[in-house]
Coordinates of N, CA and C in Angstrom, one line a residue:
M1 N -8.5 48.2 17.5 CA -8.4 48.1 15.7 C -7.2 47.7 15.6
R2 N -6.2 48.8 16.1 CA -4.9 48.5 15.3 C -4.1 47.2 15.4
I3 N -4.3 46.8 16.9 CA -3.8 46.0 17.1 C -4.6 44.5 16.1
L4 N -5.7 44.6 15.9 CA -6.4 43.4 15.0 C -5.6 43.7 13.6
S5 N -5.5 44.7 13.5 CA -5.3 45.1 11.9 C -3.8 44.5 11.8
I6 N -2.6 44.8 12.6 CA -1.5 44.1 13.0 C -1.5 42.5 12.6
M7 N -2.4 42.2 13.5 CA -2.5 40.8 13.6 C -3.0 40.0 12.3
L8 N -3.8 40.6 11.6 CA -4.1 40.2 10.3 C -3.3 40.3 9.4
K9 N -2.3 41.3 9.3 CA -1.3 41.4 8.6 C -0.2 40.3 8.6
I10 N 0.0 40.2 10.0 CA 1.0 38.9 10.4 C 0.5 38.1 9.8
L11 N -1.1 37.1 10.1 CA -1.5 35.9 9.7 C -1.5 36.1 8.4
T12 N -1.5 36.8 7.4 CA -1.7 36.7 6.1 C -0.4 36.6 5.5
S13 N 0.8 37.5 6.1 CA 2.1 37.4 5.7 C 2.7 35.8 5.9
L14 N 2.2 35.3 7.1 CA 2.5 33.8 7.5 C 2.0 32.8 6.5
T15 N 0.7 32.8 6.0 CA 0.1 32.2 5.1 C 0.6 32.2 3.8
L16 N 0.8 33.5 3.4 CA 1.6 33.6 2.1 C 3.2 33.0 2.3
F17 N 3.9 33.0 3.2 CA 5.3 32.4 3.4 C 5.0 31.0 3.5
A18 N 3.9 30.1 4.3 CA 3.7 29.1 4.2 C 3.4 28.5 2.6
V19 N 2.3 29.3 2.2 CA 2.3 28.8 0.7 C 3.5 28.6 -0.2
T20 N 4.2 29.8 -0.1 CA 5.3 29.9 -0.9 C 6.1 28.7 -0.9
C21 N 6.6 28.3 0.8 CA 7.3 27.4 0.9 C 6.8 26.0 0.4
L22 N 5.5 25.5 0.9 CA 4.8 24.7 0.0 C 5.2 24.2 -1.4
T23 N 4.9 25.8 -2.3 CA 4.8 25.5 -3.5 C 6.4 25.1 -3.8
I24 N 7.3 25.8 -3.4 CA 8.5 25.4 -3.6 C 9.2 24.0 -3.3
G25 N 8.6 23.7 -2.5 CA 9.1 22.4 -1.5 C 8.1 21.2 -2.6
Y26 N 7.2 21.4 -2.9 CA 6.7 20.6 -3.9 C 7.2 20.5 -5.3
L27 N 7.8 21.6 -6.0 CA 8.5 21.6 -7.1 C 9.6 21.0 -7.0
Y28 N 10.6 21.3 -6.1 CA 11.6 20.5 -5.7 C 11.7 19.2 -5.6
F29 N 10.8 18.6 -4.9 CA 10.7 16.9 -4.5 C 10.0 16.4 -5.6
S30 N 9.1 17.1 -6.4 CA 8.5 16.5 -7.6 C 9.1 16.1 -8.7
S31 N 10.3 17.1 -8.9 CA 11.2 17.0 -10.1 C 11.9 15.6 -10.2
N32 N 12.1 15.0 -11.4 CA 12.6 13.8 -11.2 C 11.9 12.4 -10.7
L33 N 10.9 12.4 -10.3 CA 10.2 11.6 -10.0 C 9.8 10.3 -11.0
P34 N 9.6 9.0 -10.5 CA 9.7 8.1 -12.0 C 8.3 8.6 -12.1
N35 N 8.0 7.8 -13.4 CA 6.5 8.2 -14.0 C 5.4 6.8 -13.8
L36 N 4.5 7.0 -14.3 CA 3.6 5.9 -13.8 C 3.3 4.8 -14.6
T37 N 4.4 4.8 -15.6 CA 4.4 3.8 -16.6 C 4.4 2.3 -16.3
K38 N 5.2 2.1 -15.2 CA 4.9 0.8 -14.5 C 3.9 0.1 -14.1
L39 N 3.1 1.2 -13.4 CA 1.7 0.8 -13.0 C 0.9 0.4 -14.0
A40 N 0.9 1.1 -15.4 CA -0.1 1.1 -16.2 C 0.2 -0.3 -16.9
D41 N 1.7 -0.5 -17.1 CA 1.8 -1.9 -17.7 C 2.1 -2.8 -16.8
Y42 N 1.6 -2.9 -15.7 CA 1.8 -4.0 -14.8 C 2.1 -5.5 -15.5
Q43 N 2.7 -6.1 -15.3 CA 3.2 -7.5 -15.6 C 4.2 -8.1 -14.6
P44 N 3.7 -8.5 -13.8 CA 4.9 -8.9 -12.5 C 5.1 -10.5 -13.0
P45 N 6.1 -10.9 -12.5 CA 6.5 -12.6 -12.3 C 5.5 -13.2 -11.9
L46 N 5.3 -14.5 -12.4 CA 4.2 -15.2 -11.9 C 4.7 -16.5 -11.7
A47 N 4.1 -17.3 -10.8 CA 4.5 -18.9 -10.7 C 4.1 -19.9 -12.2
S48 N 5.1 -20.5 -12.3 CA 4.7 -21.3 -13.3 C 4.4 -22.6 -12.7
R49 N 2.9 -23.4 -13.3 CA 2.1 -24.4 -12.8 C 2.2 -25.5 -13.4
I50 N 3.0 -26.7 -13.1 CA 2.8 -28.0 -14.1 C 1.6 -28.8 -13.4
F51 N 0.6 -29.1 -14.1 CA -0.7 -30.3 -14.0 C -0.6 -31.4 -14.8
N52 N -0.9 -32.5 -14.1 CA -1.1 -33.5 -15.0 C -2.4 -33.7 -15.6
T53 N -2.8 -34.9 -16.3 CA -3.7 -34.8 -17.4 C -5.2 -34.8 -16.5
Q54 N -5.1 -35.2 -15.1 CA -6.2 -35.0 -14.3 C -6.3 -33.5 -13.6
G55 N -5.9 -32.9 -14.2 CA -5.8 -31.3 -13.5 C -5.2 -31.1 -12.1
E56 N -4.7 -32.2 -11.4 CA -4.0 -32.1 -10.4 C -2.2 -31.3 -10.6
L57 N -2.3 -30.4 -9.3 CA -1.0 -29.9 -9.8 C 0.0 -30.9 -9.1
L58 N 1.3 -30.8 -10.0 CA 2.4 -31.8 -9.7 C 3.6 -31.0 -9.1
A59 N 3.6 -29.4 -9.7 CA 4.7 -28.4 -9.1 C 4.8 -27.3 -9.7
E60 N 5.1 -26.1 -8.8 CA 5.3 -25.0 -9.2 C 7.0 -24.3 -9.3
Y61 N 7.1 -23.4 -9.9 CA 8.5 -23.0 -9.9 C 7.9 -21.3 -10.1
A62 N 9.0 -20.8 -9.4 CA 8.7 -19.2 -9.3 C 10.0 -18.6 -8.6
D63 N 10.5 -17.1 -9.0 CA 11.3 -16.4 -8.2 C 10.5 -15.5 -6.9
E64 N 9.1 -15.1 -7.8 CA 7.9 -14.6 -6.9 C 6.7 -15.2 -7.1
H65 N 6.6 -16.3 -5.8 CA 5.3 -16.9 -6.4 C 4.3 -16.1 -6.1
R66 N 3.7 -15.9 -7.4 CA 2.5 -15.0 -7.5 C 1.5 -15.7 -8.6
L67 N -0.1 -15.6 -8.0 CA -1.1 -15.9 -8.9 C -1.7 -14.7 -9.4
L68 N -1.5 -14.0 -10.4 CA -2.1 -12.8 -10.9 C -3.7 -12.7 -10.9
T69 N -4.4 -12.1 -10.3 CA -6.0 -12.5 -10.1 C -6.8 -11.2 -10.7
P70 N -7.3 -11.1 -11.4 CA -8.3 -10.0 -11.7 C -9.2 -9.3 -10.6
F71 N -9.2 -8.0 -10.3 CA -9.9 -7.2 -9.4 C -11.2 -8.2 -9.1
N72 N -12.1 -8.2 -10.1 CA -13.4 -8.5 -9.6 C -13.5 -10.0 -9.7
E73 N -12.3 -10.8 -9.2 CA -12.2 -12.5 -8.9 C -11.8 -12.3 -7.4
I74 N -11.5 -11.0 -6.8 CA -11.0 -11.0 -5.4 C -12.3 -10.7 -4.1
P75 N -12.4 -11.6 -3.6 CA -13.8 -11.6 -2.9 C -14.1 -10.4 -2.0
K76 N -14.9 -9.6 -1.8 CA -15.2 -8.7 -1.1 C -14.8 -8.8 0.4
K77 N -15.3 -9.6 0.9 CA -14.8 -10.0 2.2 C -13.3 -9.7 2.5
L78 N -12.4 -10.2 1.5 CA -10.9 -10.2 1.4 C -10.6 -8.6 1.4
I79 N -11.0 -8.0 0.3 CA -10.8 -6.5 0.1 C -11.4 -5.8 1.4
D80 N -12.5 -6.0 1.8 CA -12.7 -5.2 3.3 C -11.9 -5.2 4.5
A81 N -11.4 -6.6 4.5 CA -10.2 -7.2 5.6 C -9.3 -6.3 5.7
F82 N -8.6 -6.5 4.0 CA -7.6 -5.4 3.8 C -7.8 -4.1 4.2
L83 N -8.7 -3.4 4.0 CA -9.1 -2.1 4.0 C -9.3 -1.9 5.6
S84 N -10.0 -2.8 6.2 CA -10.1 -2.3 8.0 C -8.6 -2.8 8.5
A85 N -8.1 -3.5 8.0 CA -6.7 -3.5 8.4 C -5.6 -2.5 8.4
E86 N -5.3 -1.9 7.0 CA -4.7 -1.1 6.4 C -4.7 0.2 6.1
D87 N -6.0 0.5 5.7 CA -6.4 2.1 5.4 C -8.2 2.1 5.2
Q88 N -8.6 2.4 6.2 CA -9.8 2.4 6.3 C -10.6 3.5 5.6
Q89 N -9.9 4.7 5.4 CA -10.4 5.8 4.6 C -10.1 5.8 3.2
F90 N -9.8 4.7 2.6 CA -8.9 4.3 1.2 C -9.8 5.0 0.3
Y91 N -11.5 4.9 0.2 CA -12.2 5.4 -0.7 C -12.4 6.8 -0.6
E92 N -12.1 7.3 0.6 CA -12.3 9.1 1.0 C -11.0 9.9 0.5
H93 N -9.9 9.3 0.8 CA -9.0 10.3 1.0 C -7.9 10.4 -0.5
P94 N -7.4 11.3 -0.8 CA -6.7 11.6 -2.2 C -5.5 11.0 -2.5
G95 N -5.3 9.9 -1.7 CA -3.8 9.4 -1.8 C -3.0 9.2 -0.7
F96 N -3.1 10.4 0.1 CA -2.4 10.4 1.5 C -3.2 10.8 2.5
N97 N -3.3 10.6 3.7 CA -4.5 11.0 4.8 C -3.5 12.0 5.9
P98 N -3.3 13.2 6.0 CA -2.9 13.9 6.6 C -3.1 13.6 8.0
A99 N -4.4 13.5 8.6 CA -4.8 13.3 10.3 C -3.9 11.6 10.4
R100 N -4.1 10.8 9.6 CA -3.4 9.8 10.2 C -2.0 9.8 10.1
I101 N -1.2 10.6 9.2 CA 0.4 10.9 9.3 C 0.7 11.7 10.6
A102 N -0.2 12.6 11.0 CA -0.1 13.3 12.1 C -0.2 12.6 13.3
S103 N -1.1 11.7 13.5 CA -1.2 10.6 14.3 C -0.3 9.7 14.6
A104 N 0.2 9.0 13.4 CA 1.2 8.5 13.4 C 2.7 9.0 14.1
A105 N 2.9 10.1 13.6 CA 3.7 11.0 13.9 C 4.0 10.9 15.6
L106 N 2.7 11.6 16.2 CA 2.5 12.0 17.6 C 2.7 10.5 18.1
A107 N 2.4 9.4 18.0 CA 2.6 8.1 18.6 C 3.9 7.8 18.7
N108 N 4.5 7.9 17.5 CA 6.0 7.5 17.3 C 6.9 8.5 18.2
I109 N 6.7 9.8 18.0 CA 7.3 10.6 19.1 C 7.1 10.7 20.5
S110 N 5.6 10.1 20.8 CA 5.8 9.6 22.2 C 6.2 8.4 22.9
A111 N 6.5 7.4 22.0 CA 7.2 6.0 22.0 C 8.5 6.3 22.3
G112 N 9.3 7.1 21.4 CA 10.3 7.3 20.9 C 11.1 6.3 19.9
H113 N 10.2 5.8 19.4 CA 10.4 4.7 18.1 C 9.0 4.7 17.3
K114 N 9.4 4.1 16.3 CA 8.2 3.5 15.4 C 7.4 2.8 16.1
V115 N 6.3 3.2 16.3 CA 4.9 2.2 16.5 C 3.7 2.1 15.9
Q116 N 4.0 2.8 14.9 CA 2.7 3.3 14.1 C 2.9 3.9 12.8
G117 N 2.4 3.3 11.5 CA 2.5 3.7 10.4 C 1.3 4.9 9.7
G118 N 2.0 5.4 9.0 CA 0.7 6.4 8.5 C 0.2 6.5 7.2
S119 N 1.1 5.3 6.4 CA 1.1 5.2 5.1 C -0.2 4.5 4.4
T120 N -1.2 5.2 3.5 CA -2.1 4.8 2.7 C -2.0 3.6 2.0
I121 N -2.7 2.8 1.4 CA -2.6 1.9 0.9 C -1.7 2.5 -0.6
T122 N -2.6 3.4 -1.1 CA -1.7 4.1 -2.7 C -0.3 4.3 -2.3
Q123 N 0.1 5.0 -0.9 CA 1.4 5.2 -0.7 C 2.3 4.0 -0.4
Q124 N 1.8 2.8 -0.2 CA 2.4 1.4 -0.4 C 2.7 1.2 -1.7
V125 N 1.6 1.5 -2.3 CA 2.0 1.2 -3.8 C 3.2 2.0 -4.8
A126 N 3.1 3.0 -4.2 CA 4.1 4.2 -4.7 C 5.4 3.6 -4.2
K127 N 5.3 3.2 -3.2 CA 6.7 2.9 -2.4 C 7.1 1.4 -3.2
N128 N 6.6 0.5 -3.2 CA 6.7 -0.8 -3.8 C 7.0 -1.0 -5.1
F129 N 6.4 -0.2 -6.1 CA 6.4 -0.1 -7.3 C 7.5 1.0 -7.8
L130 N 7.7 2.3 -7.2 CA 8.5 3.2 -7.7 C 9.5 3.8 -7.0
L131 N 9.5 3.3 -5.6 CA 10.7 4.0 -4.9 C 11.3 2.9 -4.0
T132 N 12.4 3.3 -3.3 CA 13.1 2.1 -2.5 C 12.5 2.1 -1.3
S133 N 13.0 1.2 -0.3 CA 12.7 1.0 0.9 C 13.3 2.1 1.9
E134 N 14.3 2.9 1.4 CA 15.2 3.8 2.3 C 14.1 4.4 3.3
K135 N 14.6 4.5 4.7 CA 13.7 5.3 5.8 C 14.3 6.5 5.5
S136 N 13.6 7.6 5.2 CA 13.7 9.2 5.2 C 12.6 9.8 4.8
Y137 N 13.0 11.0 5.4 CA 12.0 12.2 5.2 C 11.9 12.5 3.6
V138 N 12.9 12.6 2.9 CA 12.8 12.7 1.3 C 11.8 11.8 0.9
R139 N 12.2 10.6 1.1 CA 11.5 9.4 0.3 C 10.0 9.4 0.7
K140 N 9.7 9.9 2.2 CA 8.5 9.9 2.3 C 7.6 10.9 1.7
I141 N 8.3 12.3 1.7 CA 7.8 13.2 0.7 C 7.4 12.9 -0.6
K142 N 8.4 12.1 -1.5 CA 8.2 11.8 -2.8 C 7.1 10.8 -2.9
E143 N 7.2 9.9 -1.9 CA 5.8 8.9 -1.9 C 4.7 9.3 -1.7
I144 N 4.1 10.3 -0.7 CA 2.9 11.2 -0.6 C 2.9 11.9 -2.1
I145 N 3.8 12.6 -2.8 CA 3.7 13.3 -4.1 C 3.1 12.4 -5.2
L146 N 3.6 10.8 -5.0 CA 3.6 10.1 -6.4 C 2.2 9.5 -5.8
A147 N 1.7 9.2 -4.5 CA 0.4 8.8 -4.2 C -0.7 9.6 -4.7
Y148 N -0.6 11.0 -4.5 CA -1.4 11.6 -5.1 C -1.5 11.7 -6.8
R149 N -0.6 11.7 -7.6 CA -0.7 11.5 -9.0 C -1.0 10.2 -8.9
I150 N -0.8 9.3 -8.3 CA -1.5 7.7 -8.8 C -3.1 8.1 -8.5
E151 N -3.5 8.8 -7.5 CA -4.6 8.8 -7.5 C -5.6 9.5 -8.6
Q152 N -4.8 10.2 -9.3 CA -5.3 11.2 -10.5 C -5.4 10.4 -11.9
S153 N -4.5 9.5 -11.7 CA -4.3 8.6 -12.9 C -5.0 7.3 -12.8
F154 N -5.4 6.6 -11.9 CA -5.9 5.2 -11.7 C -6.9 5.3 -10.8
S155 N -7.9 4.6 -10.8 CA -9.0 4.3 -10.1 C -8.9 3.7 -9.0
K156 N -9.6 3.8 -7.7 CA -9.5 3.4 -6.5 C -9.2 1.9 -6.6
D157 N -10.2 1.2 -7.6 CA -10.3 -0.3 -7.8 C -8.9 -0.9 -8.4
D158 N -8.5 0.1 -9.6 CA -6.9 -0.4 -10.2 C -6.1 -0.3 -9.4
I159 N -6.0 0.4 -8.3 CA -4.9 0.7 -6.8 C -4.9 -0.4 -6.1
L160 N -6.1 -1.1 -5.9 CA -6.1 -2.0 -4.9 C -6.2 -3.5 -5.7
Y161 N -6.3 -3.5 -6.9 CA -5.4 -4.7 -7.9 C -4.3 -4.7 -8.0
L162 N -3.4 -3.3 -7.9 CA -2.1 -3.4 -7.9 C -1.4 -4.2 -6.5
Y163 N -2.4 -3.5 -5.4 CA -2.0 -3.4 -4.4 C -1.7 -5.1 -3.7
L164 N -3.2 -5.6 -4.1 CA -3.5 -6.8 -3.7 C -2.6 -7.8 -4.7
N165 N -2.5 -7.8 -5.5 CA -1.6 -8.7 -6.4 C 0.1 -8.6 -6.2
Q166 N 0.6 -7.2 -5.6 CA 1.9 -7.0 -5.5 C 2.5 -7.5 -4.2
I167 N 1.5 -7.0 -2.9 CA 2.1 -7.3 -1.5 C 2.8 -8.3 -1.3
Y168 N 4.0 -8.6 -0.5 CA 4.8 -9.7 0.1 C 3.8 -10.1 1.4
L169 N 3.3 -11.3 1.6 CA 2.7 -11.8 2.7 C 3.3 -12.8 3.2
G170 N 4.5 -13.0 3.0 CA 5.3 -14.1 3.5 C 5.1 -15.4 3.2
R171 N 6.3 -16.3 3.6 CA 6.3 -17.5 2.9 C 6.5 -17.8 1.7
G172 N 7.2 -16.5 1.1 CA 7.4 -16.4 -0.2 C 6.4 -16.4 -1.5
S173 N 5.4 -16.0 -0.6 CA 3.7 -15.5 -1.3 C 3.8 -13.9 -1.8
Y174 N 3.8 -13.8 -3.0 CA 3.4 -12.1 -3.5 C 2.2 -12.2 -3.8
G175 N 1.1 -11.5 -3.1 CA -0.3 -11.1 -3.7 C -1.4 -12.3 -3.0
V176 N -2.5 -11.9 -2.5 CA -3.5 -12.4 -1.8 C -3.5 -13.9 -2.1
A177 N -3.8 -14.1 -3.8 CA -3.9 -15.3 -4.4 C -3.0 -16.7 -3.9
S178 N -1.7 -16.1 -4.0 CA -0.4 -16.8 -3.9 C -0.4 -17.0 -2.4
A179 N -0.8 -16.1 -1.4 CA -0.7 -16.3 0.1 C -1.8 -17.2 0.6
A180 N -3.1 -17.3 0.0 CA -4.3 -18.0 0.2 C -3.8 -19.5 -0.1
W181 N -3.1 -19.8 -1.1 CA -2.7 -20.9 -1.6 C -1.6 -21.5 -0.7
R182 N -0.6 -21.0 -0.4 CA 0.5 -21.3 0.4 C 0.4 -21.3 2.1
Y183 N -0.7 -20.5 2.4 CA -1.3 -20.9 4.1 C -2.2 -21.7 4.0
F184 N -3.0 -22.1 3.1 CA -4.4 -22.8 3.1 C -4.7 -23.9 2.4
G185 N -3.9 -23.5 1.1 CA -4.1 -24.6 0.2 C -5.5 -24.3 -0.6
K186 N -6.0 -23.2 -0.7 CA -7.2 -22.7 -1.1 C -7.2 -21.6 -2.3
T187 N -8.3 -21.5 -3.0 CA -8.2 -20.4 -3.8 C -9.0 -19.3 -3.0
L188 N -8.9 -18.2 -3.5 CA -9.5 -17.0 -2.9 C -11.0 -17.1 -2.9
D189 N -11.8 -17.8 -3.4 CA -13.2 -17.7 -3.5 C -13.5 -18.9 -2.2
E190 N -12.5 -19.6 -2.1 CA -12.8 -20.5 -0.9 C -12.2 -20.3 0.6
L191 N -12.0 -19.1 0.7 CA -11.5 -18.6 2.0 C -12.5 -18.5 3.0
T192 N -12.5 -18.4 4.1 CA -13.3 -18.0 4.9 C -13.2 -16.9 5.6
L193 N -13.9 -16.0 6.4 CA -13.8 -14.5 6.8 C -12.5 -14.4 7.5
S194 N -12.5 -15.5 8.8 CA -11.3 -15.6 9.7 C -10.3 -15.5 8.9
E195 N -10.2 -16.7 7.8 CA -9.0 -16.7 7.1 C -8.4 -15.3 6.2
C196 N -9.6 -14.5 5.9 CA -9.2 -13.4 5.0 C -8.8 -12.5 6.1
A197 N -9.1 -12.5 7.1 CA -8.6 -11.5 8.3 C -7.0 -11.7 8.8
M198 N -6.9 -12.9 8.6 CA -5.8 -13.7 9.0 C -4.6 -12.8 7.8
L199 N -5.0 -12.9 6.9 CA -4.2 -12.6 5.5 C -4.0 -11.3 5.7
A200 N -5.1 -10.4 6.0 CA -4.9 -8.8 5.9 C -3.9 -8.6 7.5
G201 N -3.7 -9.4 7.9 CA -2.9 -8.9 9.6 C -1.6 -9.2 9.0
L202 N -1.1 -9.8 7.9 CA 0.2 -10.2 7.2 C 0.9 -8.9 6.8
P203 N 0.4 -8.1 6.1 CA 1.4 -6.6 5.7 C 2.4 -6.1 6.9
K204 N 1.9 -5.9 8.0 CA 2.6 -5.1 9.0 C 3.8 -5.9 9.7
A205 N 3.8 -7.4 9.4 CA 4.9 -8.4 10.2 C 4.9 -9.5 9.3
P206 N 5.0 -10.1 8.2 CA 4.7 -11.2 8.0 C 5.4 -12.3 8.4
S207 N 6.4 -12.0 8.7 CA 7.5 -13.6 9.1 C 6.7 -13.7 10.9
K208 N 6.5 -12.2 11.7 CA 6.2 -12.4 12.8 C 5.0 -13.0 13.1
Y209 N 3.6 -12.9 11.9 CA 2.5 -13.1 11.9 C 2.1 -14.3 11.3
A210 N 3.2 -14.8 10.8 CA 3.2 -16.1 9.9 C 2.5 -17.2 10.5
P211 N 0.7 -17.8 10.3 CA 0.3 -18.5 11.2 C 1.2 -20.1 11.2
H212 N 2.0 -20.5 10.0 CA 2.6 -22.0 10.1 C 3.7 -21.6 11.2
I213 N 4.2 -20.5 11.4 CA 5.5 -20.4 12.2 C 5.2 -19.9 13.7
H214 N 4.1 -19.0 13.7 CA 3.7 -18.3 15.2 C 2.2 -18.4 15.1
P215 N 1.8 -19.4 15.3 CA 0.2 -19.7 15.2 C -0.5 -18.7 16.4
K216 N 0.2 -18.8 17.2 CA -0.6 -17.8 18.8 C -0.8 -16.6 18.5
A217 N 0.4 -15.8 17.7 CA 0.4 -14.6 17.1 C -0.8 -14.1 16.3

């Protein structure tokens, strides 16, 4: 009975210590983080398009080729393809997925190098909009905190809207509408299921999997 009491005290002490460390860590890393105004006021660079009087496209000019598309105009099959490839638990997690992070960490440790990512779509939004691409544990912690804050401030559909319009998909394409046009000469509603799946596979390595360069891959 005495041993059980000692073990309970030790467990309680360790729990309190862990909670204290997490609280201090959160307060430290969450200080001076970017605010979310950039997401709320999303006005990205767009492609300028010139048409003739018959409605035929003559030319396009853009530093970032992007065709901004409202969320309700993005086909469900394309959304499902990206969720399947990038974040299957998107509608369930609070911005980060602890199980996925742990799984990725174990896989990378076993391989000795990065073979799997643990970022959710919300974390990718946090990194692409608010942080740098620096590879460090500090940046990753900030990314997780920002992802949680984003989930508290925006709906899941709003987060997907930002992600699907901002993400770089190779060939100078930013966002899914631009990629559909650059790769297939189609609008989003014209894409086939297989074309949606191909676009959803690009974020991991846009150059490696670009169909006009590496069709077999």
